[in-house]
mmCIF file of C-alpha atoms in Angstrom:
data_model
loop_
_atom_site.group_PDB
_atom_site.id
_atom_site.type_symbol
_atom_site.label_atom_id
_atom_site.label_comp_id
_atom_site.label_asym_id
_atom_site.label_seq_id
_atom_site.Cartn_x
_atom_site.Cartn_y
_atom_site.Cartn_z
ATOM 1 C CA MET Z 1 89.699 50.883 132.022
ATOM 2 C CA LYS Z 2 88.613 50.581 135.624
ATOM 3 C CA SER Z 3 92.123 50.771 137.063
ATOM 4 C CA PRO Z 4 93.047 54.245 135.679
ATOM 5 C CA LEU Z 5 89.689 55.595 136.791
ATOM 6 C CA LEU Z 6 90.159 54.180 140.291
ATOM 7 C CA TYR Z 7 93.738 55.470 140.443
ATOM 8 C CA LEU Z 8 92.791 59.085 139.676
ATOM 9 C CA LEU Z 9 89.815 58.964 142.026
ATOM 10 C CA VAL Z 10 92.119 57.883 144.845
ATOM 11 C CA LEU Z 11 94.549 60.713 144.034
ATOM 12 C CA GLY Z 12 91.714 63.215 144.157
ATOM 13 C CA LEU Z 13 90.616 61.936 147.573
ATOM 14 C CA VAL Z 14 94.193 62.094 148.844
ATOM 15 C CA PHE Z 15 94.420 65.790 147.916
ATOM 16 C CA LEU Z 16 91.047 66.420 149.557
ATOM 17 C CA GLY Z 17 92.196 64.898 152.803
ATOM 18 C CA GLN Z 18 95.453 66.849 152.915
ATOM 19 C CA THR Z 19 96.070 70.614 152.726
ATOM 20 C CA ALA Z 20 97.187 73.801 150.779
ATOM 21 C CA ASN Z 21 96.777 76.867 148.507
ATOM 22 C CA ALA Z 22 98.353 78.524 145.530
ATOM 23 C CA GLN Z 23 96.594 79.462 142.386
ATOM 24 C CA ILE Z 24 96.695 76.584 139.929
ATOM 25 C CA LEU Z 25 94.403 76.822 136.928
ATOM 26 C CA HIS Z 26 92.596 73.505 136.268
ATOM 27 C CA THR Z 27 93.255 73.622 132.529
ATOM 28 C CA GLU Z 28 92.186 70.055 131.777
ATOM 29 C CA ASN Z 29 88.566 71.115 132.360
ATOM 30 C CA PHE Z 30 88.680 73.082 129.123
ATOM 31 C CA THR Z 31 87.676 71.639 125.766
ATOM 32 C CA VAL Z 32 90.623 69.909 124.107
ATOM 33 C CA ILE Z 33 89.102 68.874 120.743
ATOM 34 C CA LEU Z 34 88.069 65.420 121.906
ATOM 35 C CA ASP Z 35 85.851 65.073 118.823
ATOM 36 C CA THR Z 36 88.255 65.618 115.926
ATOM 37 C CA THR Z 37 85.353 65.615 113.449
ATOM 38 C CA LYS Z 38 84.358 69.062 114.755
ATOM 39 C CA THR Z 39 86.027 72.342 113.830
ATOM 40 C CA VAL Z 40 84.584 74.250 116.792
ATOM 41 C CA GLN Z 41 83.842 72.992 120.298
ATOM 42 C CA GLY Z 42 83.186 74.752 123.571
ATOM 43 C CA SER Z 43 80.993 75.322 126.592
ATOM 44 C CA ILE Z 44 79.370 78.182 128.511
ATOM 45 C CA VAL Z 45 78.331 78.188 132.179
ATOM 46 C CA PRO Z 46 76.504 81.461 133.006
ATOM 47 C CA ASP Z 47 75.148 82.525 136.411
ATOM 48 C CA MET Z 48 73.645 85.933 137.255
ATOM 49 C CA LYS Z 49 71.747 87.107 140.353
ATOM 50 C CA PHE Z 50 70.108 90.443 141.163
ATOM 51 C CA LYS Z 51 68.533 91.320 144.508
ATOM 52 C CA ASN Z 52 66.755 94.559 145.323
ATOM 53 C CA LEU Z 53 67.926 95.135 148.913
ATOM 54 C CA LYS Z 54 68.890 98.351 150.722
ATOM 55 C CA GLU Z 55 71.350 98.675 147.865
ATOM 56 C CA ASP Z 56 71.143 96.693 144.646
ATOM 57 C CA LEU Z 57 73.090 93.421 145.012
ATOM 58 C CA PHE Z 58 74.438 92.212 141.693
ATOM 59 C CA GLU Z 59 76.297 88.897 141.333
ATOM 60 C CA PHE Z 60 77.622 87.671 137.999
ATOM 61 C CA GLU Z 61 79.725 84.663 137.116
ATOM 62 C CA ASN Z 62 80.481 83.215 133.699
ATOM 63 C CA THR Z 63 82.862 80.469 132.624
ATOM 64 C CA ALA Z 64 83.439 79.774 128.936
ATOM 65 C CA ASP Z 65 85.891 77.941 126.736
ATOM 66 C CA LEU Z 66 86.244 77.613 122.986
ATOM 67 C CA SER Z 67 88.457 75.306 120.931
ATOM 68 C CA LEU Z 68 89.119 75.804 117.209
ATOM 69 C CA ARG Z 69 90.670 73.154 114.984
ATOM 70 C CA PHE Z 70 92.775 74.097 111.948
ATOM 71 C CA LYS Z 71 93.945 71.001 110.079
ATOM 72 C CA LYS Z 72 96.652 69.618 112.402
ATOM 73 C CA SER Z 73 96.511 72.371 115.041
ATOM 74 C CA ALA Z 74 94.089 73.422 117.778
ATOM 75 C CA LEU Z 75 93.628 76.703 119.631
ATOM 76 C CA THR Z 76 91.806 76.828 122.964
ATOM 77 C CA PHE Z 77 90.616 80.017 124.655
ATOM 78 C CA ALA Z 78 88.991 80.138 128.080
ATOM 79 C CA ASN Z 79 87.881 82.814 130.484
ATOM 80 C CA LYS Z 80 86.038 83.258 133.752
ATOM 81 C CA ILE Z 81 84.614 86.398 135.317
ATOM 82 C CA GLU Z 82 83.373 86.669 138.922
ATOM 83 C CA LEU Z 83 81.887 89.977 140.048
ATOM 84 C CA SER Z 84 79.774 90.945 143.077
ATOM 85 C CA LYS Z 85 78.623 94.537 143.635
ATOM 86 C CA PHE Z 86 76.543 95.996 146.458
ATOM 87 C CA GLY Z 87 75.407 99.397 145.257
ATOM 88 C CA LYS Z 88 78.546 101.099 143.962
ATOM 89 C CA GLU Z 89 80.877 98.972 146.098
ATOM 90 C CA THR Z 90 82.666 96.016 144.508
ATOM 91 C CA LEU Z 91 82.630 93.147 147.035
ATOM 92 C CA LEU Z 92 84.388 90.488 145.034
ATOM 93 C CA SER Z 93 86.270 90.225 141.778
ATOM 94 C CA GLY Z 94 88.066 87.289 140.191
ATOM 95 C CA GLY Z 95 88.631 85.429 136.984
ATOM 96 C CA TYR Z 96 91.126 84.330 134.360
ATOM 97 C CA VAL Z 97 92.017 84.479 130.686
ATOM 98 C CA TYR Z 98 93.719 81.435 129.166
ATOM 99 C CA ALA Z 99 95.047 80.586 125.694
ATOM 100 C CA GLU Z 100 96.627 77.352 124.464
ATOM 101 C CA TYR Z 101 98.065 76.075 121.192
ATOM 102 C CA ARG Z 102 98.229 72.346 120.606
ATOM 103 C CA LYS Z 103 99.585 70.333 117.700
ATOM 104 C CA ILE Z 104 97.254 67.507 116.654
ATOM 105 C CA THR Z 105 99.141 64.424 115.489
ATOM 106 C CA ASP Z 106 98.579 60.686 115.215
ATOM 107 C CA THR Z 107 101.529 60.024 117.517
ATOM 108 C CA LYS Z 108 101.364 59.661 121.290
ATOM 109 C CA LEU Z 109 103.358 62.868 121.892
ATOM 110 C CA VAL Z 110 101.782 66.293 121.435
ATOM 111 C CA LEU Z 111 103.356 69.710 122.024
ATOM 112 C CA GLU Z 112 101.234 72.382 123.761
ATOM 113 C CA LEU Z 113 102.055 76.041 124.450
ATOM 114 C CA TYR Z 114 99.999 78.156 126.851
ATOM 115 C CA ASN Z 115 99.656 81.561 128.513
ATOM 116 C CA GLN Z 116 97.344 82.624 131.314
ATOM 117 C CA ILE Z 117 96.441 85.622 133.452
ATOM 118 C CA HIS Z 118 94.167 85.335 136.474
ATOM 119 C CA TRP Z 119 93.257 87.121 139.683
ATOM 120 C CA LYS Z 120 91.382 86.250 142.879
ATOM 121 C CA GLU Z 121 90.546 89.196 145.092
ATOM 122 C CA ALA Z 122 89.088 87.046 147.881
ATOM 123 C CA ARG Z 123 92.424 85.233 148.240
ATOM 124 C CA GLY Z 124 94.548 88.380 147.973
ATOM 125 C CA MET Z 125 96.017 87.532 144.572
ATOM 126 C CA GLU Z 126 96.013 90.781 142.582
ATOM 127 C CA TRP Z 127 97.245 89.031 139.458
ATOM 128 C CA LYS Z 128 99.217 86.075 138.220
ATOM 129 C CA TYR Z 129 100.852 85.589 134.838
ATOM 130 C CA ALA Z 130 102.117 82.194 133.720
ATOM 131 C CA GLY Z 131 103.367 80.850 130.421
ATOM 132 C CA GLY Z 132 105.037 77.619 129.418
ATOM 133 C CA VAL Z 133 105.221 74.533 127.266
ATOM 134 C CA ASN Z 134 104.152 70.942 127.907
ATOM 135 C CA MET Z 135 104.811 67.624 126.267
ATOM 136 C CA ARG Z 136 101.466 65.828 126.335
ATOM 137 C CA PHE Z 137 101.401 62.004 126.289
ATOM 138 C CA ARG Z 138 98.341 60.211 124.947
ATOM 139 C CA MET Z 139 98.555 57.156 127.171
ATOM 140 C CA ALA Z 140 95.298 55.529 126.062
ATOM 141 C CA VAL Z 141 92.682 56.973 123.721
ATOM 142 C CA LYS Z 142 89.491 55.285 122.529
ATOM 143 C CA GLU Z 143 86.093 56.467 121.362
ATOM 144 C CA ASN Z 144 84.733 57.109 124.874
ATOM 145 C CA PHE Z 145 87.933 57.116 126.934
ATOM 146 C CA GLY Z 146 91.116 59.161 127.157
ATOM 147 C CA LEU Z 147 94.046 59.057 129.599
ATOM 148 C CA TYR Z 148 96.676 61.805 129.283
ATOM 149 C CA LEU Z 149 99.878 62.865 131.029
ATOM 150 C CA GLY Z 150 101.690 66.177 130.582
ATOM 151 C CA VAL Z 151 104.948 67.680 131.798
ATOM 152 C CA GLY Z 152 106.971 70.797 131.025
ATOM 153 C CA PRO Z 153 108.608 73.991 132.340
ATOM 154 C CA PHE Z 154 106.808 77.299 132.869
ATOM 155 C CA PHE Z 155 107.399 80.789 134.253
ATOM 156 C CA GLU Z 156 105.058 82.418 136.768
ATOM 157 C CA ASN Z 157 104.863 85.956 138.117
ATOM 158 C CA GLU Z 158 102.459 86.631 141.000
ATOM 159 C CA LYS Z 159 101.458 89.730 142.969
ATOM 160 C CA TRP Z 160 99.736 89.252 146.339
ATOM 161 C CA ASN Z 161 98.331 91.494 149.064
ATOM 162 C CA TYR Z 162 97.133 90.657 152.586
ATOM 163 C CA GLY Z 163 93.421 91.098 151.893
ATOM 164 C CA GLY Z 164 92.723 87.362 152.038
ATOM 165 C CA VAL Z 165 94.645 86.613 155.263
ATOM 166 C CA PRO Z 166 92.328 85.392 158.092
ATOM 167 C CA GLU Z 167 92.177 87.396 161.311
ATOM 168 C CA GLY Z 168 94.635 86.449 164.033
ATOM 169 C CA ARG Z 169 97.524 85.567 161.753
ATOM 170 C CA GLU Z 170 100.810 87.406 161.878
ATOM 171 C CA ILE Z 171 101.203 90.011 159.143
ATOM 172 C CA PRO Z 172 103.694 92.887 158.664
ATOM 173 C CA ASP Z 173 102.997 96.189 160.417
ATOM 174 C CA ILE Z 174 103.345 97.996 157.106
ATOM 175 C CA LEU Z 175 101.244 96.224 154.500
ATOM 176 C CA THR Z 176 102.837 96.135 151.076
ATOM 177 C CA THR Z 177 102.242 93.861 148.135
ATOM 178 C CA VAL Z 178 104.457 90.812 147.638
ATOM 179 C CA GLN Z 179 105.648 89.838 144.175
ATOM 180 C CA ASN Z 180 106.902 86.343 143.472
ATOM 181 C CA GLN Z 181 108.653 85.072 140.318
ATOM 182 C CA ASN Z 182 109.718 81.493 139.649
ATOM 183 C CA VAL Z 183 110.612 79.038 136.928
ATOM 184 C CA LYS Z 184 108.894 75.743 137.707
ATOM 185 C CA LEU Z 185 108.180 72.275 136.387
ATOM 186 C CA GLY Z 186 104.502 71.492 135.944
ATOM 187 C CA SER Z 187 102.871 68.112 135.391
ATOM 188 C CA TYR Z 188 99.353 66.717 135.236
ATOM 189 C CA ALA Z 189 97.358 63.532 134.725
ATOM 190 C CA SER Z 190 93.909 63.652 133.154
ATOM 191 C CA LEU Z 191 91.154 61.112 132.608
ATOM 192 C CA LYS Z 192 88.108 61.733 130.402
ATOM 193 C CA TYR Z 193 85.531 58.956 130.252
ATOM 194 C CA ALA Z 194 81.970 58.593 128.962
ATOM 195 C CA PRO Z 195 80.685 55.294 130.437
ATOM 196 C CA PHE Z 196 77.152 55.961 129.198
ATOM 197 C CA GLU Z 197 75.622 58.110 126.490
ATOM 198 C CA LYS Z 198 74.402 60.784 128.930
ATOM 199 C CA ILE Z 199 77.232 60.634 131.510
ATOM 200 C CA PHE Z 200 80.670 62.282 131.149
ATOM 201 C CA LEU Z 201 83.424 61.998 133.770
ATOM 202 C CA ASP Z 202 86.444 64.307 133.901
ATOM 203 C CA PHE Z 203 89.209 63.886 136.519
ATOM 204 C CA SER Z 204 92.613 65.589 136.692
ATOM 205 C CA VAL Z 205 95.490 66.079 139.152
ATOM 206 C CA TYR Z 206 98.320 68.655 139.023
ATOM 207 C CA HIS Z 207 101.822 69.047 140.467
ATOM 208 C CA GLN Z 208 103.878 72.271 140.244
ATOM 209 C CA ALA Z 209 107.211 73.026 141.920
ATOM 210 C CA ARG Z 210 110.520 74.813 141.495
ATOM 211 C CA PHE Z 211 113.251 72.559 140.158
ATOM 212 C CA ASP Z 212 115.088 72.634 143.515
ATOM 213 C CA GLU Z 213 111.872 71.825 145.430
ATOM 214 C CA LEU Z 214 110.217 69.192 143.246
ATOM 215 C CA PHE Z 215 109.135 66.981 146.147
ATOM 216 C CA SER Z 216 109.635 69.148 149.250
ATOM 217 C CA THR Z 217 107.070 71.947 148.739
ATOM 218 C CA PRO Z 218 105.030 71.329 145.588
ATOM 219 C CA ARG Z 219 101.748 72.995 144.783
ATOM 220 C CA LEU Z 220 99.088 70.330 144.243
ATOM 221 C CA ALA Z 221 95.593 70.453 142.844
ATOM 222 C CA SER Z 222 92.796 68.174 141.696
ATOM 223 C CA SER Z 223 89.537 68.509 139.813
ATOM 224 C CA SER Z 224 86.580 66.111 139.605
ATOM 225 C CA ARG Z 225 83.589 66.737 137.377
ATOM 226 C CA ILE Z 226 80.533 64.620 136.553
ATOM 227 C CA THR Z 227 78.163 65.847 133.849
ATOM 228 C CA TYR Z 228 74.716 64.523 133.042
ATOM 229 C CA LYS Z 229 73.621 65.483 129.527
ATOM 230 C CA PHE Z 230 69.911 66.178 129.121
ATOM 231 C CA THR Z 231 70.517 66.844 125.431
ATOM 232 C CA ARG Z 232 73.570 67.198 123.186
ATOM 233 C CA VAL Z 233 73.695 70.876 124.196
ATOM 234 C CA LEU Z 234 72.328 71.142 127.738
ATOM 235 C CA GLY Z 235 73.774 69.369 130.776
ATOM 236 C CA LEU Z 236 74.073 69.467 134.552
ATOM 237 C CA SER Z 237 77.608 69.424 136.023
ATOM 238 C CA PHE Z 238 78.822 68.738 139.548
ATOM 239 C CA LEU Z 239 82.369 70.101 139.965
ATOM 240 C CA PHE Z 240 84.766 69.836 142.899
ATOM 241 C CA GLN Z 241 88.223 71.445 142.763
ATOM 242 C CA ASN Z 242 90.948 72.051 145.317
ATOM 243 C CA ILE Z 243 94.398 73.636 145.474
ATOM 244 C CA TYR Z 244 97.123 72.975 148.038
ATOM 245 C CA ASP Z 245 100.201 75.098 148.744
ATOM 246 C CA PRO Z 246 102.432 74.151 151.708
ATOM 247 C CA ASN Z 247 104.197 77.522 151.571
ATOM 248 C CA PRO Z 248 101.848 80.312 150.353
ATOM 249 C CA VAL Z 249 103.317 83.697 149.452
ATOM 250 C CA VAL Z 250 101.184 85.380 152.165
ATOM 251 C CA PRO Z 251 99.762 83.553 155.240
ATOM 252 C CA ILE Z 252 96.393 82.549 153.791
ATOM 253 C CA ASP Z 253 94.878 79.088 154.273
ATOM 254 C CA LYS Z 254 96.949 76.372 152.673
ATOM 255 C CA LEU Z 255 93.908 74.520 151.338
ATOM 256 C CA PHE Z 256 91.363 76.050 148.979
ATOM 257 C CA ASN Z 257 88.201 74.110 147.997
ATOM 258 C CA SER Z 258 85.562 74.950 145.413
ATOM 259 C CA LEU Z 259 82.264 73.098 144.949
ATOM 260 C CA SER Z 260 79.624 73.954 142.357
ATOM 261 C CA LEU Z 261 76.528 72.572 140.676
ATOM 262 C CA SER Z 262 75.631 74.291 137.420
ATOM 263 C CA LEU Z 263 73.885 74.028 134.068
ATOM 264 C CA THR Z 264 76.281 73.841 131.134
ATOM 265 C CA ILE Z 265 75.742 74.731 127.496
ATOM 266 C CA SER Z 266 77.999 72.759 125.139
ATOM 267 C CA PHE Z 267 78.475 72.989 121.393
#
């Protein structure tokens, strides 16, 4: 069990030390019916701030996912909302909506279908739609350990503006939005491990590229999460995620990092 854990940790550090940006959704962080004795599983991570300044500063962020099990099938829904307002002015908006269908079988191969919409105003991504199908391989599954691989085609449609481009970079004289459509191959590796009763580890890496650019300009991403469970419901999670794109649609930074420490409510 130590070797797969070490392998994925090394991959995550490799991505951290390199570069990139494109919007990859870290879907393996969502509940995937690990406990098949439950019909409903999910988690909520709320965060809200209000400051009475010259104008009212309101910051709200909420991440939630819900998985429902119906006999031999599972449905997962997830969403995130990020909103910052200073008076009547919206400073930041972002989030996603995600839905996935998965067939639950006793075999090592599982079919999963998914659709997603997300947006990230700070990066200049007005919206992205993606939908596809994966073949999920259960490489090793035990009571407190799971190693999974997935691969499959998907379609993405993105619309970008230049709002997230740093100063000093070359941009067109006339600013228009850029729309990008591609059929790609996506793949991921995911490790979920509970070494102790109160500790849960969740690591995943992602690779996405057009079929004619599988190894030349892939989008890469990784996610590392450690959760300490105070109770069966309440926990504290440390989450680090990054996304790398060697050829972004608009000239934003190629590497995007996200680091958070938050209380989680699980059920």
